[in-house]
mmCIF file of C-alpha atoms and ligand atoms in Angstrom:
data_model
loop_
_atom_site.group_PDB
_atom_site.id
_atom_site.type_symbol
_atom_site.label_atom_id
_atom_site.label_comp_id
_atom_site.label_asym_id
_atom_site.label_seq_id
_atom_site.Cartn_x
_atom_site.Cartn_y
_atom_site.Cartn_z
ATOM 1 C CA UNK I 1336 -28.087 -59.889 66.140
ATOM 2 C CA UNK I 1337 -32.030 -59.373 67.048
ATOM 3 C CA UNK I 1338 -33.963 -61.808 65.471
ATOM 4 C CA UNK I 1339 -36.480 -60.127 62.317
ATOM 5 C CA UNK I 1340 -39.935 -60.244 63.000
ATOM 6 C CA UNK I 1341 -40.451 -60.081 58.979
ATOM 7 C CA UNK I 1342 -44.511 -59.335 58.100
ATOM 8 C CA UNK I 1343 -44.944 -62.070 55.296
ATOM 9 C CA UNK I 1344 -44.518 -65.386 57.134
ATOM 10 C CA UNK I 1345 -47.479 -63.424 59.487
ATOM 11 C CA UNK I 1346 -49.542 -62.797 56.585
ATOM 12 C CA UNK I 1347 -49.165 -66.111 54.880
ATOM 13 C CA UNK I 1348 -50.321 -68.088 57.791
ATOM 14 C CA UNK I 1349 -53.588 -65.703 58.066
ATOM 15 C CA UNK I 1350 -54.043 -66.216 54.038
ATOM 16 C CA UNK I 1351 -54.369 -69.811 54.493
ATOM 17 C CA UNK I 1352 -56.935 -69.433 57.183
ATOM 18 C CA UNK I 1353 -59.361 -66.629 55.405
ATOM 19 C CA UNK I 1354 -58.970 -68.566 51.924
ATOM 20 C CA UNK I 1355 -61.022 -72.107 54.253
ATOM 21 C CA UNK I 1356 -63.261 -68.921 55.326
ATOM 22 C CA UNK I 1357 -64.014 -67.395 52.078
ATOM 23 C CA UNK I 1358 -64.066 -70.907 50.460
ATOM 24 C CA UNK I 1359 -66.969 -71.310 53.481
ATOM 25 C CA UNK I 1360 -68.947 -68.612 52.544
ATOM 26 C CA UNK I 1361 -68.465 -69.212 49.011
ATOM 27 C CA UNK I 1362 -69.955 -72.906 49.833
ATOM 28 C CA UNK I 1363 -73.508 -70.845 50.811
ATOM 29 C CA UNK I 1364 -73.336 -68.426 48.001
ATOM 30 C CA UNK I 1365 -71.621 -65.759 49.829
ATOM 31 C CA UNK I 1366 -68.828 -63.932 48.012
ATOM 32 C CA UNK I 1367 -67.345 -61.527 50.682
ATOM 33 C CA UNK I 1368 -66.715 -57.768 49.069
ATOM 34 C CA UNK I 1369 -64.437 -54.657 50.005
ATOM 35 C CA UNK I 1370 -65.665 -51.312 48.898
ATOM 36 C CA UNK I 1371 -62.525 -48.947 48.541
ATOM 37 C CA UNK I 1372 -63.877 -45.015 48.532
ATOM 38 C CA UNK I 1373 -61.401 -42.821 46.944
ATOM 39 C CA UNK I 1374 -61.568 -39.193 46.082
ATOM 40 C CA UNK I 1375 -58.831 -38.075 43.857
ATOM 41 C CA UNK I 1376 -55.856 -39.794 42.696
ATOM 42 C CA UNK I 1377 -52.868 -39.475 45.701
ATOM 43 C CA UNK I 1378 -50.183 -41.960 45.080
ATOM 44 C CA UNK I 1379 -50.217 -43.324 48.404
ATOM 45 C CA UNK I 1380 -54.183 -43.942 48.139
ATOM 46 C CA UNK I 1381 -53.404 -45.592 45.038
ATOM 47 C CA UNK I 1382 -50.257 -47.373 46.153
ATOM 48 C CA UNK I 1383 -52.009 -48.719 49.101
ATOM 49 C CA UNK I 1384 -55.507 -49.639 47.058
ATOM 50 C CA UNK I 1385 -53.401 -51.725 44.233
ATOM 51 C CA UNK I 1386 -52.480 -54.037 47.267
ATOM 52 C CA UNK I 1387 -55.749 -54.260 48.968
ATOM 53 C CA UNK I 1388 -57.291 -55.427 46.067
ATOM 54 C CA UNK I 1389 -54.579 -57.788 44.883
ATOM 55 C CA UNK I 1390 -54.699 -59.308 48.620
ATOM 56 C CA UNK I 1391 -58.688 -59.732 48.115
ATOM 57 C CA UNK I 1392 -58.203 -61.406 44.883
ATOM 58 C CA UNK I 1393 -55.491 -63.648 45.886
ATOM 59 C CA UNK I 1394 -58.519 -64.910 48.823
ATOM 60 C CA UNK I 1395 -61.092 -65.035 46.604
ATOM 61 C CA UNK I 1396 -63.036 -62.134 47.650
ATOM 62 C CA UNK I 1397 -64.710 -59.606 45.658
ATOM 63 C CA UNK I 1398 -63.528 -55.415 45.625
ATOM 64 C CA UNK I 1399 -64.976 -52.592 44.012
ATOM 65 C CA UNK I 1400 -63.415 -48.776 43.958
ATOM 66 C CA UNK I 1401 -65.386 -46.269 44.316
ATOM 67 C CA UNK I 1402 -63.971 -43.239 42.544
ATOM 68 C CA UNK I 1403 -64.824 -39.820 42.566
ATOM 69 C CA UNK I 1404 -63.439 -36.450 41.746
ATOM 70 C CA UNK I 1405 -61.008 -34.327 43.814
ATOM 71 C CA UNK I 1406 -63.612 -30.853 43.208
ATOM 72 C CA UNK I 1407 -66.752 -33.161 44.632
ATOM 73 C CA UNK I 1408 -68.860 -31.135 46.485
ATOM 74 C CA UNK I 1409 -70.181 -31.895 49.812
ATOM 75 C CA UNK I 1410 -73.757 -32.891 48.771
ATOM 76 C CA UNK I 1411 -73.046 -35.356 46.177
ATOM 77 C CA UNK I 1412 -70.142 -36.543 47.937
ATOM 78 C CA UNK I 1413 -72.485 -37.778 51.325
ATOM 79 C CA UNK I 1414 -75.389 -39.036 48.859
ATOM 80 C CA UNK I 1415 -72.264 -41.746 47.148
ATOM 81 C CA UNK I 1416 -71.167 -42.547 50.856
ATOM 82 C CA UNK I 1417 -74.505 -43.225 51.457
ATOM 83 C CA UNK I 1418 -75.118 -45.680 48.492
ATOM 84 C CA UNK I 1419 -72.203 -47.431 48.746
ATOM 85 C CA UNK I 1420 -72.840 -48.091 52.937
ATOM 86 C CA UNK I 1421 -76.292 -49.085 51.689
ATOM 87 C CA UNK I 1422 -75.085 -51.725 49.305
ATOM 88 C CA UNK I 1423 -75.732 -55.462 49.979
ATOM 89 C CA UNK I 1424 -73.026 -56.947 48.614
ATOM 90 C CA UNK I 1425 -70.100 -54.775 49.847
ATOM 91 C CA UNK I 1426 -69.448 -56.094 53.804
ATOM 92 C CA UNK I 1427 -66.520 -53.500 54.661
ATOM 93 C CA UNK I 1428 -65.708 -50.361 53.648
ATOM 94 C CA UNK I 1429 -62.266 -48.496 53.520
ATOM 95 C CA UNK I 1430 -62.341 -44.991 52.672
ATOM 96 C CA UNK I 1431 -59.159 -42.976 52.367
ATOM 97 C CA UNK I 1432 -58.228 -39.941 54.603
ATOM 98 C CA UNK I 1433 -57.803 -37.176 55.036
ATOM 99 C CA UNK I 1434 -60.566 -35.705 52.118
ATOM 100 C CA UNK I 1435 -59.726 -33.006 50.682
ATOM 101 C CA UNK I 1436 -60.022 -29.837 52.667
ATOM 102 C CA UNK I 1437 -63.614 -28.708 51.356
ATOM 103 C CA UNK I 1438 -65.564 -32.101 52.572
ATOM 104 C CA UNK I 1439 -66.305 -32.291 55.736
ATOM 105 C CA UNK I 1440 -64.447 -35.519 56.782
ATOM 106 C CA UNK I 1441 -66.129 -35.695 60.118
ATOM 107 C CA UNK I 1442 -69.617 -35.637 58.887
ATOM 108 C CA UNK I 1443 -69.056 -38.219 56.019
ATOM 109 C CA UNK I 1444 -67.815 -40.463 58.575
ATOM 110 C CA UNK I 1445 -70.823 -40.740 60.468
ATOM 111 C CA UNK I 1446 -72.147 -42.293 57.194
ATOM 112 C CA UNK I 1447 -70.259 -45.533 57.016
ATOM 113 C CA UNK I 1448 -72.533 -48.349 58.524
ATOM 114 C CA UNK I 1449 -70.514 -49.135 61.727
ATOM 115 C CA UNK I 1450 -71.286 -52.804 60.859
ATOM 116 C CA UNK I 1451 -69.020 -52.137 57.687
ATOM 117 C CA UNK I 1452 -66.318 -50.177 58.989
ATOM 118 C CA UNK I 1453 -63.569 -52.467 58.767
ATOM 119 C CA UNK I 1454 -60.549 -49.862 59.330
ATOM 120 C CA UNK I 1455 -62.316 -48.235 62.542
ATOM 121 C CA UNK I 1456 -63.558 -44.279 60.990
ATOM 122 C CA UNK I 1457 -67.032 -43.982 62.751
ATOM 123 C CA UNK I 1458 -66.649 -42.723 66.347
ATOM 124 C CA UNK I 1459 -69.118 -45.942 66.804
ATOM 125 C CA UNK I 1460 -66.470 -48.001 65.455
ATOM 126 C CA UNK I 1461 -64.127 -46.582 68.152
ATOM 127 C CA UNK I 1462 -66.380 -47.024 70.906
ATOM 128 C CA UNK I 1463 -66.469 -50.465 70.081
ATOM 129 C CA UNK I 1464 -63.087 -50.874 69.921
ATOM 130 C CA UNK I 1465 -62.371 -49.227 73.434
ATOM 131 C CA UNK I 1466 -65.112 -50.916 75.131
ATOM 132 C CA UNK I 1467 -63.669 -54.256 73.737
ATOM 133 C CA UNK I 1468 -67.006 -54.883 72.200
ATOM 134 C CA UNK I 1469 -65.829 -57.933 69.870
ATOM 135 C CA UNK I 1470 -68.084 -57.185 67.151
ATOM 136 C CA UNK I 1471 -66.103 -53.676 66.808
ATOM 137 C CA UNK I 1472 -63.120 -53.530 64.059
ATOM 138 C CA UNK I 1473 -60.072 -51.786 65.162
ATOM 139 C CA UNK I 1474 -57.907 -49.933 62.809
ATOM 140 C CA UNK I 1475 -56.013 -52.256 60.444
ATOM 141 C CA UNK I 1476 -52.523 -51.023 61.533
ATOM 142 C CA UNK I 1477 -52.405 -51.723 65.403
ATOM 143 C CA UNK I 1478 -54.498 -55.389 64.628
ATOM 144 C CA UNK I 1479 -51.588 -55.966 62.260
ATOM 145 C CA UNK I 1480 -49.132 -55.260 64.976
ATOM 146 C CA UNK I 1481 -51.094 -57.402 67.804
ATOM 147 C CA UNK I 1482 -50.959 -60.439 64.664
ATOM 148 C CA UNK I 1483 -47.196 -59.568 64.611
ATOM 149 C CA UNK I 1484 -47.142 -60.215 68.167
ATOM 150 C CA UNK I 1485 -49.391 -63.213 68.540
ATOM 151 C CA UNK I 1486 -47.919 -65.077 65.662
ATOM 152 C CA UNK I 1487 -43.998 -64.870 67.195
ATOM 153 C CA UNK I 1488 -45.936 -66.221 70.344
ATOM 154 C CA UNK I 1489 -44.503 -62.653 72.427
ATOM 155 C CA UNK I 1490 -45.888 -62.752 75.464
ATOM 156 C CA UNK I 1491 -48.303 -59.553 76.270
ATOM 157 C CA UNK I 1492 -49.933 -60.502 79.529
ATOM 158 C CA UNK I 1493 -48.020 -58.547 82.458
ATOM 159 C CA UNK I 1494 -45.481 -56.956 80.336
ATOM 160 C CA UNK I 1495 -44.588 -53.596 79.976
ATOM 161 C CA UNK I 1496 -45.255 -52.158 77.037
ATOM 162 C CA UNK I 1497 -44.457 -48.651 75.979
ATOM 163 C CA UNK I 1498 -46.282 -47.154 72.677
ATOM 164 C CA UNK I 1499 -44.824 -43.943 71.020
ATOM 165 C CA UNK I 1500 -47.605 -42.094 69.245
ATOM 166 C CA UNK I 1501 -51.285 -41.535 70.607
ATOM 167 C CA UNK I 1502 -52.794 -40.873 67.211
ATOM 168 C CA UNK I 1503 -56.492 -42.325 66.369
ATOM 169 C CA UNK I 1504 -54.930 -44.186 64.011
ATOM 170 C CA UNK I 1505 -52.585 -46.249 65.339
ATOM 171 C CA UNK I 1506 -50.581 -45.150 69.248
ATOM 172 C CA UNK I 1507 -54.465 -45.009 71.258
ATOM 173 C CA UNK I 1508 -56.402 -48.500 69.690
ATOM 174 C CA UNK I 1509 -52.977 -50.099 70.289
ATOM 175 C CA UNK I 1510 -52.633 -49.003 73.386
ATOM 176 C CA UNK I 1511 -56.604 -50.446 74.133
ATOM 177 C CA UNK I 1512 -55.407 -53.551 72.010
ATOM 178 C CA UNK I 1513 -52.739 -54.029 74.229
ATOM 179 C CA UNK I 1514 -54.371 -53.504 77.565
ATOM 180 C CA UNK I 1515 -57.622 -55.632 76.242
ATOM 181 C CA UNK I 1516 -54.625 -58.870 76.434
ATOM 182 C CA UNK I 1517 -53.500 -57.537 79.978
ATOM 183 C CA UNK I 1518 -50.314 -55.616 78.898
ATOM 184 C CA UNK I 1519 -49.085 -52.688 81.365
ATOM 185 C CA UNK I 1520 -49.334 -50.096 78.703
ATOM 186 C CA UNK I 1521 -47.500 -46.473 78.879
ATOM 187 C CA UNK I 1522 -48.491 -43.727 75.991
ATOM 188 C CA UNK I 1523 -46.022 -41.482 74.786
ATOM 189 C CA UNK I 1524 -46.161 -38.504 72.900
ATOM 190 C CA UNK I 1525 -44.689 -35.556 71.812
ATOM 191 C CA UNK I 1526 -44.468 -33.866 75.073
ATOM 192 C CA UNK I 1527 -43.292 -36.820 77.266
ATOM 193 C CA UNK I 1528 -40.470 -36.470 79.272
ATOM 194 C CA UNK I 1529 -37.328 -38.138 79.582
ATOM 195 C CA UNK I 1530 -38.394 -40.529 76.745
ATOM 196 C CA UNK I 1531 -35.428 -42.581 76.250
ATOM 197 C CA UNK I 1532 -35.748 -43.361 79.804
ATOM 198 C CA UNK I 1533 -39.359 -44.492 79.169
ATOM 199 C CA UNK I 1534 -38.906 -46.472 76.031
ATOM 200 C CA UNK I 1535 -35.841 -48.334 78.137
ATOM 201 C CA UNK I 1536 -37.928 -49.570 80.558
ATOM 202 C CA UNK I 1537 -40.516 -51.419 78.082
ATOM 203 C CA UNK I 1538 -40.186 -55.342 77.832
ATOM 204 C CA UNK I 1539 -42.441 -54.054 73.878
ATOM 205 C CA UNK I 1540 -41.637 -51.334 72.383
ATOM 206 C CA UNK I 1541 -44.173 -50.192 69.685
ATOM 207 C CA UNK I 1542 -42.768 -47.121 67.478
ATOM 208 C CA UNK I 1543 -45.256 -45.201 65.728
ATOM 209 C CA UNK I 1544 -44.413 -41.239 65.800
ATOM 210 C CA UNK I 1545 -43.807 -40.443 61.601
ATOM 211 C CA UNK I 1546 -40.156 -39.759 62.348
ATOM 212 C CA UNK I 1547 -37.689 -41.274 60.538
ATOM 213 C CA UNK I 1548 -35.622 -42.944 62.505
ATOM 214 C CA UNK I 1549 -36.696 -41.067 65.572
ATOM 215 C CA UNK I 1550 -35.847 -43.970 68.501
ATOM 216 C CA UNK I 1551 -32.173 -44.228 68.810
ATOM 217 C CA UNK I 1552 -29.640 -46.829 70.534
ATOM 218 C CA UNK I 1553 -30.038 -44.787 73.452
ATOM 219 C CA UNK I 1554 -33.995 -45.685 73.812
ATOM 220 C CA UNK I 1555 -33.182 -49.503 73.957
ATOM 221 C CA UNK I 1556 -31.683 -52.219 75.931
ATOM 222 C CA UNK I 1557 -30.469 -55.796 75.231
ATOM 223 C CA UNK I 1558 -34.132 -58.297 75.507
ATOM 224 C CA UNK I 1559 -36.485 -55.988 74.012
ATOM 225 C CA UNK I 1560 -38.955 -56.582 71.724
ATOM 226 C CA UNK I 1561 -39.665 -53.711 69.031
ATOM 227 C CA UNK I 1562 -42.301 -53.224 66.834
ATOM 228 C CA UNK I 1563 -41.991 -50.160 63.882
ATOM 229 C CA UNK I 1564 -44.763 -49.083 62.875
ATOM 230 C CA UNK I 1565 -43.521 -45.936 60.743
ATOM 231 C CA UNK I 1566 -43.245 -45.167 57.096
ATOM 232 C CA UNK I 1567 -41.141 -42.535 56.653
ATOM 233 C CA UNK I 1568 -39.286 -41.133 53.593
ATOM 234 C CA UNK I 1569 -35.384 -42.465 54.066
ATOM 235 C CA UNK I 1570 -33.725 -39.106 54.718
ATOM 236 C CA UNK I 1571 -30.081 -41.243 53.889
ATOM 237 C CA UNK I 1572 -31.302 -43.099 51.305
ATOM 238 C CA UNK I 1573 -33.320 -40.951 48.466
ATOM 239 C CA UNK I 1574 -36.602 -43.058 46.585
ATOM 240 C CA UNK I 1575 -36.284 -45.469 49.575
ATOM 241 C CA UNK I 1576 -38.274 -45.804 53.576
ATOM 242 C CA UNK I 1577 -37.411 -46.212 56.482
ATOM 243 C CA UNK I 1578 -39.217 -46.897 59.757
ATOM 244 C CA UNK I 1579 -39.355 -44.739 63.395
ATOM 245 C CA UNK I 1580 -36.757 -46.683 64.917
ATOM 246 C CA UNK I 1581 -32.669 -46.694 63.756
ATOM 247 C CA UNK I 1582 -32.390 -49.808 62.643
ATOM 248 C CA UNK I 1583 -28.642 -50.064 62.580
ATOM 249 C CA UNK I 1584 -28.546 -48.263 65.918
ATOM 250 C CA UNK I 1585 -31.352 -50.213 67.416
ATOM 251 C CA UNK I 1586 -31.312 -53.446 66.228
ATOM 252 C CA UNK I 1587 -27.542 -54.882 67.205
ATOM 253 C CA UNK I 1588 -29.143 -54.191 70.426
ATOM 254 C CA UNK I 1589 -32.480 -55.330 71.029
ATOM 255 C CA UNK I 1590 -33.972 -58.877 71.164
ATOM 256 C CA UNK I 1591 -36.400 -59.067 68.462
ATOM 257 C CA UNK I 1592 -37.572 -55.839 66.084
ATOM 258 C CA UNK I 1593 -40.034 -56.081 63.054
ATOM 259 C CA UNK I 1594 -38.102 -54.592 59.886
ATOM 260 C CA UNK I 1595 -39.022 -51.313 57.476
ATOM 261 C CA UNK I 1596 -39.743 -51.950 55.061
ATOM 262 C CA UNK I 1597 -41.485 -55.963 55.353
ATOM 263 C CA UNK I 1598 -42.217 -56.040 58.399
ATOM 264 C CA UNK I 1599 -45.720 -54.593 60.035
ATOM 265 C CA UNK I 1600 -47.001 -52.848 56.596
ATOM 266 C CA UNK I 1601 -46.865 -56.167 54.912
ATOM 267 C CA UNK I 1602 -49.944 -57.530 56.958
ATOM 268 C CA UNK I 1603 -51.792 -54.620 57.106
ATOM 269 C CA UNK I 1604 -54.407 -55.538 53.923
ATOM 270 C CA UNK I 1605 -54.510 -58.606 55.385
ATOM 271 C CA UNK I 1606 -55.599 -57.672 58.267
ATOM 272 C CA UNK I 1607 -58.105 -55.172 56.028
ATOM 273 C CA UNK I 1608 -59.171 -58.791 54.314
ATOM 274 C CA UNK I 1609 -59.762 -60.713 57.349
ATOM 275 C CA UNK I 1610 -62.421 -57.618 59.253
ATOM 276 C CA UNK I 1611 -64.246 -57.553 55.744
ATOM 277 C CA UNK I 1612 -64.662 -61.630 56.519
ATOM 278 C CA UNK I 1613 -65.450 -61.358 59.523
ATOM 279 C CA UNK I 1614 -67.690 -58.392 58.786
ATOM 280 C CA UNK I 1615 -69.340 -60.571 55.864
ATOM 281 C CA UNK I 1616 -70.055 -63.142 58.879
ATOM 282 C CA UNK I 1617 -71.686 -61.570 60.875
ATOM 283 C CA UNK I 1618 -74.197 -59.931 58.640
ATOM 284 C CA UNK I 1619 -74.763 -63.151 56.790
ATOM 285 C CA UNK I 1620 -75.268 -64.909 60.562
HETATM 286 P P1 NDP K 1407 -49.543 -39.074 63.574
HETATM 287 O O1 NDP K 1407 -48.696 -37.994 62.996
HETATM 288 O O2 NDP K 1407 -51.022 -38.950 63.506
HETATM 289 O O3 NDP K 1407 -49.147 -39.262 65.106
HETATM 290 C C1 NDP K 1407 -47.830 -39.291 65.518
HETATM 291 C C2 NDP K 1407 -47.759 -39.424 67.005
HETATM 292 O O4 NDP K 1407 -46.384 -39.399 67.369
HETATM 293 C C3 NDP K 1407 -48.443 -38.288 67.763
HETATM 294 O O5 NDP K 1407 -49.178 -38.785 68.848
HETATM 295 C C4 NDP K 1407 -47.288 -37.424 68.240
HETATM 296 O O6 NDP K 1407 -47.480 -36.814 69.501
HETATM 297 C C5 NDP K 1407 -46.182 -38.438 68.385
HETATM 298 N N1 NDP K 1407 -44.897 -37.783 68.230
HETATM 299 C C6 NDP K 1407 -44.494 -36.984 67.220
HETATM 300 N N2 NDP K 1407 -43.237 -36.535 67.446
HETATM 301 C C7 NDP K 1407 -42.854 -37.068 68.635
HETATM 302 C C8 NDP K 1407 -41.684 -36.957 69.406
HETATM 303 N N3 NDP K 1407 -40.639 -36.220 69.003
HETATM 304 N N4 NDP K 1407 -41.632 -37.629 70.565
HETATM 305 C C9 NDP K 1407 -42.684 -38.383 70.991
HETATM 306 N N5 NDP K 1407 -43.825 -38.521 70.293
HETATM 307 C C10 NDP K 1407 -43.913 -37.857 69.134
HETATM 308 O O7 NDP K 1407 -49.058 -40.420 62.897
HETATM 309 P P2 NDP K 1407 -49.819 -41.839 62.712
HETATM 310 O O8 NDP K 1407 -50.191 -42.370 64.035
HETATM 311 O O9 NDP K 1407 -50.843 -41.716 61.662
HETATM 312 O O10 NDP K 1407 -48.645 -42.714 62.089
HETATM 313 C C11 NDP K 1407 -47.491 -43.011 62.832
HETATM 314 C C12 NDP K 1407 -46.501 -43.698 61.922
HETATM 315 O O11 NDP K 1407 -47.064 -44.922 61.467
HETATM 316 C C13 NDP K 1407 -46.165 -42.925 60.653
HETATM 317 O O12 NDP K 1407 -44.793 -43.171 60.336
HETATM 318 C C14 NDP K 1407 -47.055 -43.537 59.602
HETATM 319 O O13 NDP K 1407 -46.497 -43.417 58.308
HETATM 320 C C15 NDP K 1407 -47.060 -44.967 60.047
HETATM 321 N N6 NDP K 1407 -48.224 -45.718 59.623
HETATM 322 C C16 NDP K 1407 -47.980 -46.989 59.170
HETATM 323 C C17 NDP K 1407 -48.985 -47.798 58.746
HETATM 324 C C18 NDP K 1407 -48.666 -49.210 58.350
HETATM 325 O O14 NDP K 1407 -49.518 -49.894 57.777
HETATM 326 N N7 NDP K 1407 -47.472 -49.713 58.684
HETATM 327 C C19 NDP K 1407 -50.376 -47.290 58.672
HETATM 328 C C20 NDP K 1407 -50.564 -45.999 59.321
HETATM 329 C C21 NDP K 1407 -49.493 -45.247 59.728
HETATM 330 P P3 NDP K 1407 -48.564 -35.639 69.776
HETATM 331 O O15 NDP K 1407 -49.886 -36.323 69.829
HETATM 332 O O16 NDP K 1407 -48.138 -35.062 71.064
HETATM 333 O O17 NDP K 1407 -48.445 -34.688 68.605
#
């Protein structure tokens, strides 16, 4: 049996830490805040807000939502983006994507101060991020799987690790992520050949394609380390979710593999928490 690389023991050692650092800032007057951006009202946005602000509350930290209609029309929509970069007392800013078809997503981007953009959505933000500038904030989901990896003490440096996906998102800052700690790291994607074969030959194996259960027992081999990153709709189990990788194919083999659900998505606010702390930092420095 693998051993579980569960998410919450992860995310309760990091709480302790950013509850001395918001306590710190506290100590000089400084409450750190999250601004959430939200247009509409899509479950998932709402699912996903209703934990990040319970995870700032539970450190202290301030959040406001920004909320505005689904019909908001271009104009209006980069004037509010615009006041909300250009408040004080909001340090980070998550805003959720995609926008509805009319806005121009790429455009209202380029209005998030890259010193507040926590979850990585300015192509400055990126840059950062893939020229390992430290003061640059990766994406929240591939930081959460680097704390995964970190706080099991798995070894990066020299190893071989495969990532399925190249989205923005998650597969390409990983893969950065990964090489920045010396990893030997492969991309895959949707046209890669023989990918078993690849994903075999990976001492870490990070999943994140938005296929159910995509990697089967076939793609592993006894001493792996996997890492799902996928929320997927259980196709076998109605109301429920399920990860990329097979679980019960996958993980009778393998060495260590983070669970779906409570495993990688339960650190991700964190993770959200921590870059609007360390955001608050370094514009209070
Ligand atoms: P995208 O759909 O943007 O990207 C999926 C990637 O997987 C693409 O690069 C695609 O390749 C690749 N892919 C698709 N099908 C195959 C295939 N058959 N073989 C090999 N590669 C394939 O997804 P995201 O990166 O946004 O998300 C990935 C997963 O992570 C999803 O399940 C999502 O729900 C989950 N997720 C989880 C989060 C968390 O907090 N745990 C947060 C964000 C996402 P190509 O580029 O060639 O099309």
């Amino acid at each position: 049996m693998a051993e579980l690389l569960k998410g919450k023991p992860v995310a309760d050692a990091m709480k302790e830490e950013l509850i001395k650092k918001v306590d710190g800032l506290k100590s000089k007057g400084i409450t750190p805040k999250l601004g959430i951006i939200r247009v509409g009202q899509r479950p998932d946005d709402l699912f996903y807000e209703g934990g990040a602000k319970k995870t700032c509350s539970a450190l202290g930290m301030d959040s406001e939502v920004f909320e505005y209609p689904e019909n908001i029309e271009q104009a209006a929509f980069e004037k509010a983006v615009i006041e909300v970069g250009q408040k004080k007392d909001v340090n980070g800013i998550l805003m959720f994507s995609p926008l509805p078809k009319h806005l121009n997503e790429k455009k209202i981007r380029t209005l998030i101060p890259v010193e507040k953009d926590v979850d990585c959505l300015t192509v400055g933000g990126a840059a950062k991020v893939f020229t390992d500038d430290p003061t640059g904030f990766p994406p929240c989901t591939p930081t959460a799987c680097m704390d995964m990896l970190h706080h099991y003490n798995i070894p990066i440096k020299g190893k071989k690790c495969v990532v399925v996906g190249r989205s923005l998102v998650v597969g390409k800052p990983l893969a950065m992520l990964l090489l920045r700690e010396h990893g030997t790291v492969t991309i895959c994607h949707s046209r890669t050949e023989n990918l078993p074969g690849v994903c075999q030959d990976a001492e870490i194996l990070i999943a994140a394609v938005g296929k159910a259960k995509m990697i089967k027992g076939n793609f592993v081999k006894p001493g792996q380390i996997v890492i799902d990153v996928g929320i997927n709709a259980d196709p076998d189990n109605p109301g429920k979710y399920c990860g990329d990788v097979d679980f019960a194919e996958v993980e009778p083999i393998v060495q260590k593999i983070s669970p779906v659900p409570a495993g990688v998505g339960s650190v991700t606010t964190w993770v959200l928490c921590k870059q609007t702390i360390m955001a608050c930092e370094m514009q209070n420095s």
